[in-house]
Each structure stands twice: as C-alpha cells, then as structure tokens.
mmCIF file of C-alpha atoms in Angstrom:
data_model
loop_
_atom_site.group_PDB
_atom_site.id
_atom_site.type_symbol
_atom_site.label_atom_id
_atom_site.label_comp_id
_atom_site.label_asym_id
_atom_site.label_seq_id
_atom_site.Cartn_x
_atom_site.Cartn_y
_atom_site.Cartn_z
ATOM 1 C CA MET A 7 -8.360 -46.607 -11.178
ATOM 2 C CA GLU A 8 -7.713 -50.135 -9.846
ATOM 3 C CA THR A 9 -5.984 -51.051 -13.123
ATOM 4 C CA GLU A 10 -3.751 -48.017 -12.924
ATOM 5 C CA MET A 11 -2.852 -48.349 -9.216
ATOM 6 C CA LYS A 12 -2.152 -52.076 -9.142
ATOM 7 C CA ASN A 13 1.399 -51.340 -10.324
ATOM 8 C CA TRP A 14 1.976 -48.779 -7.558
ATOM 9 C CA LYS A 15 4.265 -50.182 -4.859
ATOM 10 C CA GLU A 16 5.186 -49.075 -1.378
ATOM 11 C CA TYR A 17 8.842 -48.275 -0.728
ATOM 12 C CA ARG A 18 10.798 -46.313 1.818
ATOM 13 C CA LEU A 19 11.953 -42.940 0.487
ATOM 14 C CA GLY A 20 15.592 -43.965 0.853
ATOM 15 C CA GLU A 21 15.027 -46.840 -1.586
ATOM 16 C CA MET A 22 13.620 -44.618 -4.327
ATOM 17 C CA ILE A 23 15.266 -41.235 -3.742
ATOM 18 C CA ASN A 24 18.928 -40.292 -3.758
ATOM 19 C CA CYS A 25 19.269 -38.339 -0.500
ATOM 20 C CA ASN A 26 22.178 -35.883 -0.197
ATOM 21 C CA PRO A 27 23.780 -37.180 -3.434
ATOM 22 C CA GLN A 28 27.451 -36.673 -4.156
ATOM 23 C CA VAL A 29 28.394 -33.786 -6.457
ATOM 24 C CA LYS A 30 32.070 -33.160 -7.152
ATOM 25 C CA LEU A 31 33.135 -29.511 -6.905
ATOM 26 C CA GLU A 32 36.602 -28.107 -7.579
ATOM 27 C CA LYS A 33 38.271 -25.854 -5.038
ATOM 28 C CA GLY A 34 38.929 -22.370 -6.313
ATOM 29 C CA LYS A 35 36.108 -22.499 -8.864
ATOM 30 C CA GLN A 36 32.958 -20.418 -8.609
ATOM 31 C CA TYR A 37 29.474 -21.849 -8.254
ATOM 32 C CA ASN A 38 26.031 -20.577 -7.300
ATOM 33 C CA LEU A 39 25.437 -20.593 -3.567
ATOM 34 C CA ILE A 40 22.065 -21.531 -2.087
ATOM 35 C CA ASP A 41 21.232 -20.861 1.532
ATOM 36 C CA ILE A 42 17.876 -20.936 3.306
ATOM 37 C CA ASP A 43 17.296 -17.245 2.603
ATOM 38 C CA SER A 44 17.590 -17.956 -1.131
ATOM 39 C CA ILE A 45 14.467 -20.132 -1.021
ATOM 40 C CA GLU A 46 11.128 -18.346 -1.297
ATOM 41 C CA VAL A 47 8.189 -20.170 0.269
ATOM 42 C CA GLY A 48 5.720 -21.129 -2.461
ATOM 43 C CA SER A 49 8.237 -20.765 -5.299
ATOM 44 C CA ARG A 50 8.945 -23.929 -7.278
ATOM 45 C CA TYR A 51 12.500 -23.013 -8.273
ATOM 46 C CA VAL A 52 15.545 -21.513 -6.589
ATOM 47 C CA HIS A 53 18.305 -19.938 -8.675
ATOM 48 C CA GLY A 54 20.845 -19.267 -5.956
ATOM 49 C CA LYS A 55 22.901 -16.250 -5.083
ATOM 50 C CA GLU A 56 25.752 -14.786 -7.095
ATOM 51 C CA LEU A 57 28.730 -16.954 -8.049
ATOM 52 C CA THR A 58 30.833 -17.735 -4.982
ATOM 53 C CA THR A 59 34.280 -19.316 -4.786
ATOM 54 C CA TYR A 60 34.211 -22.851 -3.389
ATOM 55 C CA ASP A 61 37.011 -23.426 -0.889
ATOM 56 C CA GLY A 62 35.939 -26.803 0.426
ATOM 57 C CA GLN A 63 33.482 -25.377 2.940
ATOM 58 C CA SER A 64 31.062 -27.825 4.541
ATOM 59 C CA GLY A 65 27.474 -27.932 3.378
ATOM 60 C CA CYS A 66 25.277 -29.535 0.753
ATOM 61 C CA HIS A 67 26.186 -30.032 -2.906
ATOM 62 C CA PHE A 68 23.607 -30.107 -5.681
ATOM 63 C CA GLN A 69 22.960 -30.047 -9.418
ATOM 64 C CA ASN A 70 20.100 -28.610 -11.459
ATOM 65 C CA GLY A 71 16.915 -30.601 -10.954
ATOM 66 C CA ASP A 72 17.751 -31.517 -7.361
ATOM 67 C CA THR A 73 15.372 -30.461 -4.606
ATOM 68 C CA VAL A 74 16.751 -28.601 -1.596
ATOM 69 C CA MET A 75 14.697 -28.632 1.607
ATOM 70 C CA ALA A 76 15.320 -26.858 4.890
ATOM 71 C CA ARG A 77 15.868 -29.263 7.776
ATOM 72 C CA ILE A 78 15.774 -26.717 10.594
ATOM 73 C CA THR A 79 12.761 -25.368 12.474
ATOM 74 C CA PRO A 80 10.686 -23.334 11.614
ATOM 75 C CA CYS A 81 11.884 -23.231 7.993
ATOM 76 C CA LEU A 82 10.924 -26.857 7.329
ATOM 77 C CA GLU A 83 7.419 -26.378 8.726
ATOM 78 C CA ASN A 84 7.029 -23.144 6.737
ATOM 79 C CA GLY A 85 7.769 -24.894 3.449
ATOM 80 C CA LYS A 86 11.294 -23.731 2.594
ATOM 81 C CA LEU A 87 11.781 -26.117 -0.314
ATOM 82 C CA ALA A 88 12.528 -25.632 -4.016
ATOM 83 C CA GLN A 89 14.012 -27.271 -7.087
ATOM 84 C CA VAL A 90 17.457 -26.052 -8.151
ATOM 85 C CA ASN A 91 17.788 -24.176 -11.443
ATOM 86 C CA CYS A 92 21.047 -22.221 -11.231
ATOM 87 C CA ASP A 93 23.372 -20.779 -13.863
ATOM 88 C CA SER A 94 26.414 -22.773 -12.746
ATOM 89 C CA LYS A 95 24.477 -26.085 -13.182
ATOM 90 C CA ILE A 96 26.073 -27.424 -9.988
ATOM 91 C CA GLY A 97 26.735 -25.658 -6.725
ATOM 92 C CA PHE A 98 26.884 -25.740 -2.936
ATOM 93 C CA GLY A 99 24.838 -24.478 -0.061
ATOM 94 C CA SER A 100 23.929 -24.379 3.591
ATOM 95 C CA THR A 101 24.487 -27.251 6.000
ATOM 96 C CA GLU A 102 20.844 -26.682 6.981
ATOM 97 C CA LEU A 103 19.559 -28.083 3.672
ATOM 98 C CA PHE A 104 18.746 -31.633 2.621
ATOM 99 C CA VAL A 105 19.148 -32.495 -1.082
ATOM 100 C CA PHE A 106 16.914 -35.000 -2.915
ATOM 101 C CA ARG A 107 17.202 -36.417 -6.429
ATOM 102 C CA GLY A 108 15.455 -39.100 -8.466
ATOM 103 C CA ILE A 109 17.225 -42.389 -9.166
ATOM 104 C CA GLU A 110 17.715 -43.330 -12.822
ATOM 105 C CA ASN A 111 15.051 -45.758 -14.109
ATOM 106 C CA LYS A 112 13.269 -45.571 -10.738
ATOM 107 C CA THR A 113 12.129 -42.063 -9.984
ATOM 108 C CA ASP A 114 11.708 -38.786 -11.806
ATOM 109 C CA SER A 115 13.397 -35.786 -10.128
ATOM 110 C CA ASP A 116 10.414 -33.514 -10.846
ATOM 111 C CA TYR A 117 8.132 -36.082 -9.230
ATOM 112 C CA VAL A 118 10.496 -36.277 -6.252
ATOM 113 C CA SER A 119 10.336 -32.504 -5.836
ATOM 114 C CA ASN A 120 6.539 -32.590 -5.740
ATOM 115 C CA LEU A 121 6.576 -35.502 -3.313
ATOM 116 C CA MET A 122 8.904 -33.763 -0.846
ATOM 117 C CA SER A 123 6.782 -30.601 -1.017
ATOM 118 C CA MET A 124 3.707 -32.440 0.265
ATOM 119 C CA GLN A 125 2.495 -31.363 3.696
ATOM 120 C CA PHE A 126 2.210 -35.028 4.700
ATOM 121 C CA ILE A 127 5.908 -35.677 4.054
ATOM 122 C CA ARG A 128 7.075 -32.407 5.644
ATOM 123 C CA ASP A 129 4.997 -33.067 8.760
ATOM 124 C CA LEU A 130 6.596 -36.484 9.177
ATOM 125 C CA ALA A 131 10.061 -34.980 8.684
ATOM 126 C CA ALA A 132 9.286 -32.285 11.262
ATOM 127 C CA ASN A 133 8.287 -34.976 13.766
ATOM 128 C CA SER A 134 11.837 -36.361 13.602
ATOM 129 C CA MET A 135 13.414 -33.124 14.821
ATOM 130 C CA THR A 136 15.870 -33.187 17.697
ATOM 131 C CA GLY A 137 18.115 -30.612 19.342
ATOM 132 C CA ALA A 138 17.864 -27.480 21.418
ATOM 133 C CA SER A 139 14.637 -25.509 21.357
ATOM 134 C CA GLY A 140 14.502 -23.116 18.420
ATOM 135 C CA ARG A 141 17.365 -24.871 16.602
ATOM 136 C CA GLN A 142 15.922 -28.322 16.085
ATOM 137 C CA ARG A 143 16.792 -30.245 12.935
ATOM 138 C CA ALA A 144 15.110 -33.084 11.077
ATOM 139 C CA ASP A 145 16.799 -36.491 11.013
ATOM 140 C CA LEU A 146 17.677 -37.657 7.478
ATOM 141 C CA LYS A 147 17.772 -41.312 8.567
ATOM 142 C CA PHE A 148 14.177 -40.982 9.709
ATOM 143 C CA VAL A 149 13.169 -39.233 6.484
ATOM 144 C CA LYS A 150 14.675 -42.032 4.432
ATOM 145 C CA ARG A 151 12.527 -44.561 6.341
ATOM 146 C CA ILE A 152 9.234 -42.814 5.480
ATOM 147 C CA LYS A 153 7.024 -45.087 3.371
ATOM 148 C CA TRP A 154 5.268 -43.969 0.194
ATOM 149 C CA ASN A 155 3.254 -45.687 -2.526
ATOM 150 C CA PHE A 156 5.258 -44.991 -5.709
ATOM 151 C CA PRO A 157 3.700 -45.291 -9.200
ATOM 152 C CA PRO A 158 5.707 -46.600 -12.189
ATOM 153 C CA LEU A 159 8.149 -44.118 -13.708
ATOM 154 C CA PRO A 160 5.921 -43.168 -16.710
ATOM 155 C CA ILE A 161 3.072 -42.284 -14.319
ATOM 156 C CA GLN A 162 5.486 -40.248 -12.188
ATOM 157 C CA GLN A 163 6.494 -38.295 -15.263
ATOM 158 C CA LYS A 164 2.849 -37.645 -16.246
ATOM 159 C CA ILE A 165 2.033 -36.405 -12.743
ATOM 160 C CA ALA A 166 5.063 -34.116 -12.755
ATOM 161 C CA SER A 167 4.132 -32.804 -16.215
ATOM 162 C CA ILE A 168 0.613 -31.850 -15.100
ATOM 163 C CA LEU A 169 1.904 -29.990 -12.037
ATOM 164 C CA SER A 170 4.671 -28.335 -14.058
ATOM 165 C CA THR A 171 2.027 -26.720 -16.266
ATOM 166 C CA TYR A 172 0.880 -24.760 -13.208
ATOM 167 C CA ASP A 173 4.434 -24.080 -12.011
ATOM 168 C CA ASN A 174 5.561 -22.753 -15.387
ATOM 169 C CA LEU A 175 2.573 -20.425 -15.703
ATOM 170 C CA ILE A 176 3.198 -19.136 -12.175
ATOM 171 C CA GLN A 177 6.830 -18.430 -13.116
ATOM 172 C CA ILE A 178 5.708 -16.530 -16.229
ATOM 173 C CA TYR A 179 3.406 -14.334 -14.129
ATOM 174 C CA LYS A 180 6.159 -13.749 -11.558
ATOM 175 C CA LYS A 181 8.506 -12.614 -14.338
ATOM 176 C CA GLN A 182 5.831 -10.216 -15.604
ATOM 177 C CA ILE A 183 5.523 -8.787 -12.087
ATOM 178 C CA GLU A 184 9.296 -8.301 -11.890
ATOM 179 C CA ASP A 185 9.255 -6.465 -15.225
ATOM 180 C CA LEU A 186 6.405 -4.195 -14.098
ATOM 181 C CA GLN A 187 8.165 -3.428 -10.820
ATOM 182 C CA THR A 188 11.338 -2.577 -12.727
ATOM 183 C CA CYS A 189 9.316 -0.275 -14.974
ATOM 184 C CA ALA A 190 7.836 1.519 -11.936
ATOM 185 C CA SER A 191 11.236 1.855 -10.275
ATOM 186 C CA GLU A 192 12.779 3.278 -13.452
ATOM 187 C CA LEU A 193 9.953 5.812 -13.701
ATOM 188 C CA TYR A 194 10.702 6.972 -10.153
ATOM 189 C CA LYS A 195 14.414 7.320 -10.927
ATOM 190 C CA GLU A 196 13.722 9.195 -14.147
ATOM 191 C CA TRP A 197 11.472 11.730 -12.433
ATOM 192 C CA PHE A 198 12.978 12.085 -8.972
ATOM 193 C CA VAL A 199 16.632 11.082 -9.261
ATOM 194 C CA ARG A 200 17.501 12.341 -12.745
ATOM 195 C CA PHE A 201 14.845 15.100 -12.439
ATOM 196 C CA ARG A 202 13.478 14.448 -15.939
ATOM 197 C CA PHE A 203 9.835 14.803 -14.884
ATOM 198 C CA PRO A 204 7.161 16.350 -17.156
ATOM 199 C CA GLY A 205 7.979 20.030 -17.647
ATOM 200 C CA TYR A 206 11.522 19.815 -16.285
ATOM 201 C CA GLN A 207 12.805 21.761 -19.298
ATOM 202 C CA THR A 208 11.067 24.944 -18.106
ATOM 203 C CA THR A 209 11.514 24.367 -14.378
ATOM 204 C CA GLN A 210 13.817 26.627 -12.397
ATOM 205 C CA PHE A 211 16.526 24.731 -10.507
ATOM 206 C CA GLU A 212 18.460 25.895 -7.437
ATOM 207 C CA ASN A 213 21.511 23.975 -6.241
ATOM 208 C CA GLY A 214 20.597 21.121 -8.569
ATOM 209 C CA ILE A 215 16.994 20.633 -7.409
ATOM 210 C CA PRO A 216 13.682 22.170 -8.553
ATOM 211 C CA ALA A 217 13.152 25.486 -6.807
ATOM 212 C CA ASP A 218 9.565 24.726 -5.743
ATOM 213 C CA TRP A 219 10.373 21.353 -4.158
ATOM 214 C CA GLU A 220 10.831 21.239 -0.377
ATOM 215 C CA TYR A 221 12.763 19.223 2.192
ATOM 216 C CA LYS A 222 10.400 18.099 4.945
ATOM 217 C CA LYS A 223 10.426 15.607 7.783
ATOM 218 C CA ILE A 224 8.395 12.467 7.151
ATOM 219 C CA SER A 225 6.218 13.365 10.170
ATOM 220 C CA GLU A 226 5.095 16.555 8.393
ATOM 221 C CA MET A 227 3.615 14.611 5.481
ATOM 222 C CA TYR A 228 2.604 11.232 6.921
ATOM 223 C CA ASN A 229 1.020 9.836 10.071
ATOM 224 C CA THR A 230 2.921 6.884 11.517
ATOM 225 C CA THR A 231 1.900 4.073 13.820
ATOM 226 C CA SER A 232 2.923 0.496 14.542
ATOM 227 C CA GLY A 233 1.123 -2.756 15.243
ATOM 228 C CA GLY A 234 1.046 -5.319 18.005
ATOM 229 C CA THR A 235 1.154 -9.054 18.605
ATOM 230 C CA PRO A 236 -1.758 -10.725 20.411
ATOM 231 C CA SER A 237 -0.781 -13.015 23.270
ATOM 232 C CA ARG A 238 0.540 -16.349 22.040
ATOM 233 C CA THR A 239 -0.496 -17.964 25.313
ATOM 234 C CA ASN A 240 -4.138 -17.359 24.432
ATOM 235 C CA SER A 241 -4.705 -19.644 21.458
ATOM 236 C CA SER A 242 -8.282 -18.394 21.060
ATOM 237 C CA TYR A 243 -6.857 -15.129 19.679
ATOM 238 C CA TYR A 244 -5.733 -17.050 16.579
ATOM 239 C CA GLU A 245 -8.239 -19.887 16.227
ATOM 240 C CA ASN A 246 -10.678 -19.242 13.369
ATOM 241 C CA GLY A 247 -9.355 -15.708 13.036
ATOM 242 C CA ASN A 248 -10.548 -13.645 10.080
ATOM 243 C CA ILE A 249 -8.351 -10.544 10.427
ATOM 244 C CA PRO A 250 -5.151 -10.756 8.336
ATOM 245 C CA TRP A 251 -2.043 -10.220 10.473
ATOM 246 C CA VAL A 252 1.126 -9.492 8.488
ATOM 247 C CA LYS A 253 4.655 -10.206 9.726
ATOM 248 C CA THR A 254 7.829 -8.420 8.587
ATOM 249 C CA GLY A 255 8.920 -11.533 6.671
ATOM 250 C CA GLU A 256 5.936 -11.016 4.371
ATOM 251 C CA LEU A 257 7.061 -7.511 3.370
ATOM 252 C CA LEU A 258 8.612 -8.111 -0.041
ATOM 253 C CA ASP A 259 8.794 -4.559 -1.440
ATOM 254 C CA THR A 260 5.529 -4.925 -3.311
ATOM 255 C CA LEU A 261 1.783 -5.277 -2.705
ATOM 256 C CA ILE A 262 0.492 -7.336 0.216
ATOM 257 C CA MET A 263 -2.455 -9.356 -1.087
ATOM 258 C CA ASP A 264 -2.870 -11.741 1.832
ATOM 259 C CA THR A 265 -1.085 -13.035 4.926
ATOM 260 C CA GLU A 266 -0.152 -16.422 6.345
ATOM 261 C CA GLU A 267 -1.694 -15.752 9.744
ATOM 262 C CA TYR A 268 -5.055 -14.427 10.963
ATOM 263 C CA ILE A 269 -6.256 -13.193 14.338
ATOM 264 C CA THR A 270 -9.715 -12.802 15.865
ATOM 265 C CA GLN A 271 -11.505 -9.575 16.757
ATOM 266 C CA GLU A 272 -10.880 -10.416 20.413
ATOM 267 C CA GLY A 273 -7.156 -10.779 19.693
ATOM 268 C CA LEU A 274 -7.170 -7.372 18.035
ATOM 269 C CA GLU A 275 -8.967 -5.732 20.955
ATOM 270 C CA ASN A 276 -6.644 -7.265 23.543
ATOM 271 C CA SER A 277 -3.393 -6.129 21.970
ATOM 272 C CA SER A 278 -1.841 -2.946 20.611
ATOM 273 C CA ALA A 279 -2.588 -4.157 17.082
ATOM 274 C CA LYS A 280 -4.588 -1.733 14.947
ATOM 275 C CA MET A 281 -6.508 -2.113 11.712
ATOM 276 C CA ILE A 282 -4.598 -0.741 8.723
ATOM 277 C CA VAL A 283 -6.642 0.817 5.940
ATOM 278 C CA PRO A 284 -5.908 -0.415 2.385
ATOM 279 C CA GLY A 285 -3.264 1.596 0.571
ATOM 280 C CA SER A 286 -1.070 2.137 3.633
ATOM 281 C CA LEU A 287 2.707 1.765 3.470
ATOM 282 C CA LEU A 288 4.333 -0.758 5.817
ATOM 283 C CA CYS A 289 8.053 -0.713 6.658
ATOM 284 C CA SER A 290 9.907 -3.219 8.837
ATOM 285 C CA MET A 291 11.729 -1.738 11.835
ATOM 286 C CA TYR A 292 13.467 -4.940 13.050
ATOM 287 C CA ALA A 293 15.052 -8.034 11.516
ATOM 288 C CA GLY A 294 15.706 -6.604 8.072
ATOM 289 C CA VAL A 295 15.147 -2.879 8.424
ATOM 290 C CA GLY A 296 13.440 -1.223 5.464
ATOM 291 C CA LYS A 297 11.447 -4.087 3.934
ATOM 292 C CA LEU A 298 8.304 -2.595 2.438
ATOM 293 C CA GLY A 299 4.765 -3.419 1.433
ATOM 294 C CA ILE A 300 1.509 -1.679 0.503
ATOM 295 C CA ASN A 301 -1.602 -3.494 1.697
ATOM 296 C CA VAL A 302 -4.432 -4.186 -0.713
ATOM 297 C CA ILE A 303 -6.895 -5.352 1.963
ATOM 298 C CA PRO A 304 -7.602 -4.202 5.545
ATOM 299 C CA MET A 305 -5.172 -5.920 7.923
ATOM 300 C CA THR A 306 -3.095 -5.521 11.036
ATOM 301 C CA CYS A 307 0.587 -6.075 11.719
ATOM 302 C CA SER A 308 3.226 -6.743 14.362
ATOM 303 C CA GLN A 309 4.910 -4.092 16.494
ATOM 304 C CA ALA A 310 8.026 -4.515 14.347
ATOM 305 C CA THR A 311 6.302 -2.619 11.538
ATOM 306 C CA CYS A 312 5.926 1.117 10.954
ATOM 307 C CA VAL A 313 2.750 2.081 9.090
ATOM 308 C CA PHE A 314 2.521 5.301 7.040
ATOM 309 C CA THR A 315 -0.685 7.032 5.953
ATOM 310 C CA PRO A 316 -0.715 10.415 4.170
ATOM 311 C CA LYS A 317 -1.751 13.505 6.123
ATOM 312 C CA ALA A 318 -2.720 15.360 2.969
ATOM 313 C CA ASP A 319 -3.107 14.646 -0.728
ATOM 314 C CA ILE A 320 0.431 13.312 -1.094
ATOM 315 C CA SER A 321 1.479 10.150 -2.901
ATOM 316 C CA ILE A 322 2.137 7.069 -0.741
ATOM 317 C CA TRP A 323 3.999 5.650 -3.749
ATOM 318 C CA TYR A 324 6.543 8.457 -3.686
ATOM 319 C CA LEU A 325 7.550 7.531 -0.116
ATOM 320 C CA PHE A 326 7.502 3.823 -1.029
ATOM 321 C CA PHE A 327 10.119 4.303 -3.732
ATOM 322 C CA TRP A 328 12.124 6.818 -1.678
ATOM 323 C CA LEU A 329 12.446 4.323 1.198
ATOM 324 C CA ALA A 330 13.219 1.454 -1.205
ATOM 325 C CA ARG A 331 16.027 3.490 -2.761
ATOM 326 C CA ASN A 332 17.396 4.577 0.629
ATOM 327 C CA LYS A 333 17.383 1.227 2.424
ATOM 328 C CA GLU A 334 21.118 1.436 3.147
ATOM 329 C CA TYR A 335 20.572 4.819 4.786
ATOM 330 C CA LEU A 336 17.853 3.328 7.012
ATOM 331 C CA GLU A 337 20.250 0.564 8.027
ATOM 332 C CA SER A 338 23.011 3.089 8.768
ATOM 333 C CA ILE A 339 20.840 4.984 11.287
ATOM 334 C CA SER A 340 19.565 1.797 12.934
ATOM 335 C CA PHE A 341 20.668 0.470 16.319
ATOM 336 C CA GLY A 342 21.738 -2.900 17.632
ATOM 337 C CA ALA A 343 24.652 -5.228 16.955
ATOM 338 C CA ALA A 344 23.037 -8.671 16.903
ATOM 339 C CA GLN A 345 19.783 -7.434 15.388
ATOM 340 C CA GLN A 346 19.395 -4.002 13.842
ATOM 341 C CA ASN A 347 16.291 -1.991 14.613
ATOM 342 C CA ILE A 348 14.993 1.505 14.012
ATOM 343 C CA SER A 349 12.330 3.374 16.010
ATOM 344 C CA GLN A 350 9.325 5.353 14.853
ATOM 345 C CA ASP A 351 10.825 8.479 16.444
ATOM 346 C CA VAL A 352 13.925 8.144 14.272
ATOM 347 C CA ILE A 353 11.845 7.498 11.152
ATOM 348 C CA LYS A 354 9.648 10.553 11.778
ATOM 349 C CA LYS A 355 12.703 12.832 11.812
ATOM 350 C CA ILE A 356 14.064 11.629 8.465
ATOM 351 C CA THR A 357 14.156 14.499 5.974
ATOM 352 C CA VAL A 358 12.898 13.826 2.459
ATOM 353 C CA LEU A 359 12.824 16.028 -0.644
ATOM 354 C CA PHE A 360 9.144 16.242 -1.639
ATOM 355 C CA PRO A 361 8.116 17.257 -5.169
ATOM 356 C CA GLU A 362 5.633 19.943 -6.080
ATOM 357 C CA GLU A 363 2.042 18.666 -5.633
ATOM 358 C CA SER A 364 1.080 18.421 -9.311
ATOM 359 C CA ILE A 365 4.190 16.330 -10.064
ATOM 360 C CA ALA A 366 3.379 13.979 -7.168
ATOM 361 C CA LYS A 367 -0.174 13.532 -8.465
ATOM 362 C CA SER A 368 1.053 12.884 -12.008
ATOM 363 C CA PHE A 369 3.428 10.233 -10.626
ATOM 364 C CA ASP A 370 0.506 8.541 -8.841
ATOM 365 C CA GLU A 371 -1.490 8.489 -12.077
ATOM 366 C CA LYS A 372 1.391 6.686 -13.817
ATOM 367 C CA ILE A 373 2.141 4.246 -10.984
ATOM 368 C CA LYS A 374 -1.361 3.102 -10.010
ATOM 369 C CA PRO A 375 -2.170 1.315 -13.330
ATOM 370 C CA ILE A 376 1.166 -0.525 -13.117
ATOM 371 C CA TYR A 377 0.395 -1.850 -9.661
ATOM 372 C CA LYS A 378 -3.172 -2.656 -10.661
ATOM 373 C CA LYS A 379 -1.680 -5.004 -13.256
ATOM 374 C CA ILE A 380 0.635 -6.412 -10.588
ATOM 375 C CA GLN A 381 -2.352 -6.958 -8.293
ATOM 376 C CA ASN A 382 -4.214 -8.859 -11.038
ATOM 377 C CA LEU A 383 -1.169 -11.037 -11.724
ATOM 378 C CA MET A 384 -0.696 -11.752 -8.010
ATOM 379 C CA GLN A 385 -4.334 -12.830 -7.795
ATOM 380 C CA GLN A 386 -3.866 -15.162 -10.764
ATOM 381 C CA ILE A 387 -0.781 -16.637 -9.079
ATOM 382 C CA LYS A 388 -2.797 -17.149 -5.898
ATOM 383 C CA ASN A 389 -5.584 -18.898 -7.824
ATOM 384 C CA LEU A 390 -3.151 -21.135 -9.720
ATOM 385 C CA THR A 391 -1.309 -22.011 -6.518
ATOM 386 C CA GLN A 392 -4.549 -22.986 -4.797
ATOM 387 C CA GLN A 393 -5.565 -25.161 -7.760
ATOM 388 C CA ARG A 394 -2.130 -26.791 -7.832
ATOM 389 C CA ASP A 395 -2.185 -27.421 -4.080
ATOM 390 C CA LEU A 396 -5.582 -29.119 -4.429
ATOM 391 C CA LEU A 397 -4.360 -31.293 -7.283
ATOM 392 C CA LEU A 398 -1.043 -32.250 -5.691
ATOM 393 C CA PRO A 399 -2.204 -34.745 -3.016
ATOM 394 C CA ARG A 400 -4.871 -36.219 -5.300
ATOM 395 C CA LEU A 401 -2.418 -36.860 -8.124
ATOM 396 C CA MET A 402 0.366 -38.102 -5.874
ATOM 397 C CA SER A 403 -1.920 -40.505 -4.023
ATOM 398 C CA GLY A 404 -3.517 -41.850 -7.199
ATOM 399 C CA LYS A 405 -7.018 -40.613 -6.298
ATOM 400 C CA LEU A 406 -7.040 -38.672 -9.568
ATOM 401 C CA GLU A 407 -6.154 -40.510 -12.764
ATOM 402 C CA VAL A 408 -3.450 -38.811 -14.805
ATOM 403 C CA GLU A 409 -5.121 -39.871 -18.050
#
C-alpha cells in the first residue's frame, strides 16, 4: 500500500478538475436540456430531456462524460449529481448546476464523477452555501479550493473501471425494470383500453363497453386515507427511527422497496401518520399530483399522500394503471395556481369503469409475476448500490488497493 500511495499527491480540486468548462453551442440548433429534475438521485447517468432549441439562454454547458451537480439546497445535500450521457453529445442546462470534467493527462472524467459524488466532498460544498434561507447555493470558488489526495492517472482509471462495473450492471437492471413496466402497461391497455381481454370475442358490448362492466365511484371499491408528518421540532421522533416514512418525491410509479427517512414509534403515535399495510396504493395529492407507488413493506407516509386499500376482492393493480393513465385528468380537477393539489374528497368521487370480477382477477394473476421480477431486480440494485457505496470511499482514499 505504501508503494502504491507514495505517488499520490494532494491538490486543490481546481488544479485537477475543469470546473464549468467552456462548450460552444450554436444558436438556433437543438441540444438535450438537463435541469435538476432530470437528475435521479442514485443514478450514475443523466440523459437529459428532449431536444430543445438553444437561443443563448444562460445556464451551464456540458458534453458527454461531464458531471453535473446541483449547487442549490436541498438538492446538493440529497445527492443530485450524475454523469452526462445524452444523444446530442453536447448540451445546456440549469443555472443551478455545476459542471466538472477531467483535465487531459491529469484526471480521468469517470474518476472525477466518482470523486464529486462522495459524501465528504458534497458536505464540504454544502458548507459553502450562502443566500436566502431555502434558496442557498454552493460557492464554486470554495469548491475549487477543496483539497484531495489524487492518485496517478492510471490508478484513477483503474478505480473508475472497478466502480463502473457496478454502475453498468445497475443500469442493465434498471433497463430490465423499464421493459417489464412497459410490458405491464401494454397488458393493461390491451385488456382495458382496447378491450381485447380473454373472452372478448363472445362478450356482449353496449355503447362500446362490455355489458357486465360497471361505472363506480372509487369510494365504492376502495378505502382511502392519508398520512401525517411528525413534528420536526422534536428530533427524537426521527432519531434511530425504524418505521419507513415515504415522501411524495419517492413515488415513482412503481414499487416502493424502501424510503430515505424513518420515524420512531413515538413519532407515529404523536402524529396523524398511520401504518400502511404492504400492497397498498399510494398517490400524491400535492406537488406533482398523481405520482404513484405500491409499497412492498409496512410503512407510513406524509399527509400529501392518498392511500388506497381494496374494500373487496378487487385488484389494486387495476386502479394503479387507471390512475397512471389518467394523470392529466387528475391534474385538471386539481386546485391551486402556484402548487396544484387534490383532496381525498375529490378523489373518492372520481368515477371509474370497473371490469367484471373474473377479468380483474385474471389481470392480477398476469401482473403479479411481472412485479415480482421487478421487486427482485430492485433488490439486486439496492444490494449493488450498497456494495458500491462501501467500496467508493475505500478506493478513492487508497485504503483498498486497486490491484
């Protein structure tokens, strides 16, 4: 280890990393746009939004391989950081993003991306924040002065290669999940939009829908409730908590395997939060109306979430896909100008066409194995991410030899 690390040298980040590098863009041409919302916490790469015409607007410029990092609170603290891999090869983005790139013959851009993702570096950057409460931003001059012990370029490349093995496998699993979710969504559309469900050929239709299907209010088929937020002034409600507490930002239209935050039993008892049984459907009512999730483990949630549980033997998956397909309708019946929201009372009165019971059960039998596969893949991603996160500081600090 001593032999390997004797060539490692301490530099300031600004000496070894190209910070906010220049990228020439042409006005009137289209490039991928990256804003903070484009970056998914925990995802190594960001591909950007659809092609957008560049008209000289202010903001960051980047090329593939660059790392974009949020500089505003709380996005920086939450880990909004990713390496660019967009179709247009170069592009532009939010003024709230820093851009970092390796310097030729000095630093490897993949190594730089891993370095900037380290909690140690992000904590230091967060300490440099200034500005009004809630809109504070990190200071790039401060970030550039942070000191780090850099290994020689070949060692940087070996470290990045080891970590990329994990990242690439995680991306493969994420793509498999996307494909499975597409398969499930197409099955729903085939059965309940195109009405090509098993036995449709002999089914009697009236006014374009099966005669034995019924329009019912959601409240007739599902119980609804919402959660609560324990007092933030009482830190003991969160310290060493073991009850998962899900926020609307964690509803990603798929399974909920875990949460970022936990509360204590005391926090649960001293708030309107309620335990949610596994297999319940969660739907956001504020700040992005209609985001969905189905919990795999017992958990609780904020008051901004509506929770559905079946009253009878009716598929929770049918409502999941109906709400996902009708998100624009949910937004249209929401209230509020600055921030849209929808109430439980409004949700309960929504009328949905429900299929005949045997069709709903057959749909469940088709959907459940798909989401079981998704659950297994999500668990593998979680395991790989944990292993990678354990390796990252040890490799970057030289405590673990890359050989």
